């Protein structure tokens, strides 16, 4: 089950395309990780609190990274994995901008939901994601949805959009004005005016 804000293990593979300043601070799922500029490394370990260190440093210039992986663990099990081809960390704006993104939500009881998008933003102060452009999601149950934008709210454990969405399910194509997915139950609910039609072979 996806849980609350716990002390988590974080793994990442970072190859900066451009990074300036003596230190780079990246926060992920309530954790702060210190990275040296120009670092190419694979790091896995317990989350660390470097609040004191980050407070004493001047905000560094945006860092551009390649091949980024975020992994969120609870009780030794991986719950969320985020992969992006490229990322830009904006320390002043408190956001990480991602390109060519894939997010996997995993649950042993309810299966996996995978969402892909052309780009996304990771909001550092809330641990939320906003996925934009060519957003496509699939479930282990065979459902597939597409829309222009999806938000992941970590605290509420939900995916939602207020944009038009199309859902393919069990021989049907269902369209609505919005959608909400409860990640604790994997329940999908379409909102607004909902229309359904049979799929054509």
CSV table of C-alpha atoms in Angstrom, one decimal:
chain,number,residue,atom,x,y,z
A,1,UNK,CA,0.0,0.0,0.0
A,2,UNK,CA,1.2,3.5,-0.7
A,3,UNK,CA,1.8,5.2,2.5
A,4,UNK,CA,2.4,8.7,4.1
A,5,UNK,CA,5.5,10.7,4.4
A,6,UNK,CA,8.0,8.1,5.8
A,7,UNK,CA,11.8,8.0,6.0
A,8,UNK,CA,12.7,6.5,2.6
A,9,UNK,CA,15.5,5.1,0.7
A,10,UNK,CA,16.4,7.0,-2.4
A,11,UNK,CA,18.4,5.8,-5.4
A,12,UNK,CA,19.5,7.9,-8.4
A,13,UNK,CA,21.7,7.9,-11.4
A,14,UNK,CA,22.8,11.4,-12.3
A,15,UNK,CA,25.0,12.7,-15.1
A,16,UNK,CA,24.9,16.5,-15.1
A,17,UNK,CA,25.0,18.1,-18.5
A,18,UNK,CA,25.7,21.5,-16.8
A,19,UNK,CA,26.0,22.3,-13.1
A,20,UNK,CA,27.6,25.3,-11.5
A,21,UNK,CA,28.5,26.0,-7.8
A,22,UNK,CA,30.3,23.9,-5.3
A,23,UNK,CA,27.3,21.9,-4.2
A,24,UNK,CA,24.0,20.8,-5.6
A,25,UNK,CA,21.1,20.1,-3.2
A,26,UNK,CA,18.3,17.8,-4.5
A,27,UNK,CA,15.2,17.1,-2.4
A,28,UNK,CA,13.1,14.0,-3.1
A,29,UNK,CA,10.1,12.6,-1.2
A,30,UNK,CA,11.0,14.6,2.0
A,31,UNK,CA,14.7,13.8,1.7
A,32,UNK,CA,17.6,16.0,0.9
A,33,UNK,CA,20.6,14.6,-1.0
A,34,UNK,CA,23.9,16.5,-1.4
A,35,UNK,CA,25.6,16.1,-4.8
A,36,UNK,CA,28.9,17.5,-5.9
A,37,UNK,CA,28.8,19.5,-9.2
A,38,UNK,CA,30.0,17.4,-12.1
A,39,UNK,CA,29.2,14.1,-10.3
A,40,UNK,CA,28.5,10.9,-12.2
A,41,UNK,CA,27.4,8.3,-9.6
A,42,UNK,CA,24.9,5.7,-8.6
A,43,UNK,CA,23.9,6.1,-5.0
A,44,UNK,CA,21.6,4.1,-2.9
A,45,UNK,CA,21.1,4.5,0.8
A,46,UNK,CA,19.0,5.8,3.6
A,47,UNK,CA,17.5,9.3,3.2
A,48,UNK,CA,19.5,12.0,5.0
A,49,UNK,CA,18.4,15.3,6.4
A,50,UNK,CA,20.8,18.0,5.3
A,51,UNK,CA,18.6,21.0,6.1
A,52,UNK,CA,21.4,22.7,8.1
A,53,UNK,CA,23.8,22.3,5.2
A,54,UNK,CA,21.3,23.5,2.6
A,55,UNK,CA,20.4,26.5,4.7
A,56,UNK,CA,24.0,27.6,4.9
A,57,UNK,CA,24.6,27.6,1.2
A,58,UNK,CA,23.8,30.1,-1.4
A,59,UNK,CA,21.2,28.8,-3.9
A,60,UNK,CA,23.2,27.3,-6.8
A,61,UNK,CA,22.4,27.9,-10.4
A,62,UNK,CA,20.0,25.4,-12.1
A,63,UNK,CA,21.6,22.0,-12.6
A,64,UNK,CA,20.8,20.1,-15.8
A,65,UNK,CA,20.9,16.3,-15.4
A,66,UNK,CA,20.6,13.3,-17.6
A,67,UNK,CA,19.3,9.8,-16.9
A,68,UNK,CA,17.5,10.6,-13.6
A,69,UNK,CA,15.8,7.9,-11.5
A,70,UNK,CA,13.9,8.5,-8.3
A,71,UNK,CA,12.8,5.5,-6.2
A,72,UNK,CA,10.5,5.8,-3.2
A,73,UNK,CA,10.6,2.9,-0.6
A,74,UNK,CA,8.4,2.0,2.3
A,75,UNK,CA,9.1,-1.0,4.6
A,76,UNK,CA,11.7,-2.2,2.2
A,77,UNK,CA,9.4,-2.3,-0.8
A,78,UNK,CA,9.6,0.0,-3.8
A,79,UNK,CA,6.3,2.0,-4.2
A,80,UNK,CA,7.1,4.6,-6.7
A,81,UNK,CA,9.7,4.8,-9.4
A,82,UNK,CA,10.2,7.9,-11.6
A,83,UNK,CA,12.5,7.9,-14.6
A,84,UNK,CA,13.3,10.9,-16.8
A,85,UNK,CA,15.6,11.3,-19.8
A,86,UNK,CA,16.6,14.8,-18.6
A,87,UNK,CA,16.0,17.1,-15.7
A,88,UNK,CA,16.6,20.6,-14.7
A,89,UNK,CA,16.7,21.4,-10.9
A,90,UNK,CA,15.5,25.0,-10.2
A,91,UNK,CA,16.5,25.6,-6.5
A,92,UNK,CA,15.0,29.1,-6.4
A,93,UNK,CA,11.6,28.0,-7.8
A,94,UNK,CA,11.7,24.8,-5.8
A,95,UNK,CA,10.9,22.6,-8.8
A,96,UNK,CA,12.6,19.9,-10.9
A,97,UNK,CA,11.6,20.0,-14.6
A,98,UNK,CA,11.7,16.6,-16.3
A,99,UNK,CA,11.6,15.5,-19.9
A,100,UNK,CA,10.4,12.1,-21.3
A,101,UNK,CA,9.0,10.9,-18.0
A,102,UNK,CA,7.7,7.5,-16.8
A,103,UNK,CA,6.2,7.0,-13.3
A,104,UNK,CA,5.5,3.5,-12.0
A,105,UNK,CA,3.1,3.1,-9.0
A,106,UNK,CA,3.5,-0.4,-7.6
A,107,UNK,CA,1.3,-2.3,-5.1
A,108,UNK,CA,1.5,-6.0,-4.4
A,109,UNK,CA,-2.3,-6.2,-3.8
A,110,UNK,CA,-3.6,-3.9,-6.6
A,111,UNK,CA,-0.9,-4.2,-9.3
A,112,UNK,CA,0.9,-1.5,-11.2
A,113,UNK,CA,-0.1,1.8,-12.8
A,114,UNK,CA,2.4,3.3,-15.2
A,115,UNK,CA,2.1,6.9,-16.5
A,116,UNK,CA,4.2,8.4,-19.3
A,117,UNK,CA,4.4,12.0,-20.4
A,118,UNK,CA,6.5,14.2,-22.6
A,119,UNK,CA,7.4,16.5,-19.6
A,120,UNK,CA,6.7,16.9,-15.9
A,121,UNK,CA,7.4,19.1,-12.9
A,122,UNK,CA,8.4,17.7,-9.5
A,123,UNK,CA,7.3,20.2,-6.8
A,124,UNK,CA,9.9,20.1,-4.1
A,125,UNK,CA,7.8,21.6,-1.3
A,126,UNK,CA,4.9,19.2,-1.7
A,127,UNK,CA,6.5,16.0,-3.2
A,128,UNK,CA,3.8,16.3,-6.0
A,129,UNK,CA,4.2,15.8,-9.7
A,130,UNK,CA,2.5,17.5,-12.6
A,131,UNK,CA,2.7,15.5,-15.9
A,132,UNK,CA,2.1,17.4,-19.2
A,133,UNK,CA,1.8,16.7,-22.9
A,134,UNK,CA,0.9,13.3,-24.4
A,135,UNK,CA,0.1,11.8,-21.0
A,136,UNK,CA,-0.7,8.1,-21.3
A,137,UNK,CA,-1.4,5.7,-18.4
A,138,UNK,CA,-1.8,1.9,-18.2
A,139,UNK,CA,-2.8,-0.5,-15.5
A,140,UNK,CA,-2.2,-4.2,-14.9
A,141,UNK,CA,-5.9,-4.7,-15.4
A,142,UNK,CA,-5.7,-3.7,-19.1
A,143,UNK,CA,-7.0,-0.2,-18.8
A,144,UNK,CA,-5.4,2.6,-20.7
A,145,UNK,CA,-6.1,6.4,-20.4
A,146,UNK,CA,-4.8,9.4,-22.3
A,147,UNK,CA,-5.1,13.1,-21.5
A,148,UNK,CA,-3.2,16.4,-21.7
A,149,UNK,CA,-2.2,16.7,-18.0
A,150,UNK,CA,-2.2,14.6,-14.8
A,151,UNK,CA,-1.3,15.6,-11.3
A,152,UNK,CA,0.1,13.2,-8.6
A,153,UNK,CA,-0.7,14.3,-5.1
A,154,UNK,CA,1.6,12.4,-2.7
A,155,UNK,CA,-0.3,13.3,0.5
A,156,UNK,CA,-3.7,12.4,-0.9
A,157,UNK,CA,-2.3,9.3,-2.8
A,158,UNK,CA,-4.2,10.2,-5.9
A,159,UNK,CA,-3.8,10.9,-9.6
A,160,UNK,CA,-6.2,13.4,-11.1
A,161,UNK,CA,-6.9,15.7,-14.0
A,162,UNK,CA,-9.5,18.3,-14.9
A,163,UNK,CA,-8.7,17.9,-18.6
A,164,UNK,CA,-10.7,15.8,-21.1
A,165,UNK,CA,-9.7,12.2,-20.7
A,166,UNK,CA,-10.2,9.0,-22.8
A,167,UNK,CA,-10.3,5.6,-21.0
A,168,UNK,CA,-10.1,2.3,-22.8
A,169,UNK,CA,-11.6,-0.5,-20.7
A,170,UNK,CA,-13.0,-4.0,-21.4
A,171,UNK,CA,-14.2,-3.4,-25.0
A,172,UNK,CA,-15.3,0.2,-24.2
A,173,UNK,CA,-14.0,3.7,-24.9
A,174,UNK,CA,-15.1,6.0,-22.2
A,175,UNK,CA,-14.6,9.8,-22.3
A,176,UNK,CA,-15.0,12.3,-19.5
A,177,UNK,CA,-14.2,15.9,-18.5
A,178,UNK,CA,-11.8,14.8,-15.9
A,179,UNK,CA,-10.6,11.7,-13.9
A,180,UNK,CA,-9.4,10.7,-10.4
A,181,UNK,CA,-7.5,7.5,-9.5
A,182,UNK,CA,-7.3,6.5,-5.8
A,183,UNK,CA,-3.9,4.9,-5.6
A,184,UNK,CA,-4.7,3.0,-2.4
A,185,UNK,CA,-7.5,1.1,-4.1
A,186,UNK,CA,-6.7,1.6,-7.9
A,187,UNK,CA,-10.3,2.8,-8.3
A,188,UNK,CA,-10.7,5.0,-11.5
A,189,UNK,CA,-13.5,7.5,-11.6
A,190,UNK,CA,-14.3,9.7,-14.6
A,191,UNK,CA,-15.9,13.1,-13.9
A,192,UNK,CA,-18.2,15.6,-15.7
A,193,UNK,CA,-20.2,14.5,-18.7
A,194,UNK,CA,-19.2,10.9,-19.3
A,195,UNK,CA,-19.8,9.1,-22.7
A,196,UNK,CA,-19.1,5.5,-23.5
A,197,UNK,CA,-19.1,3.6,-26.8
A,198,UNK,CA,-18.1,0.1,-27.9
A,199,UNK,CA,-14.6,-0.4,-29.2
A,200,UNK,CA,-14.3,-1.2,-32.9
A,201,UNK,CA,-12.3,-4.3,-33.8
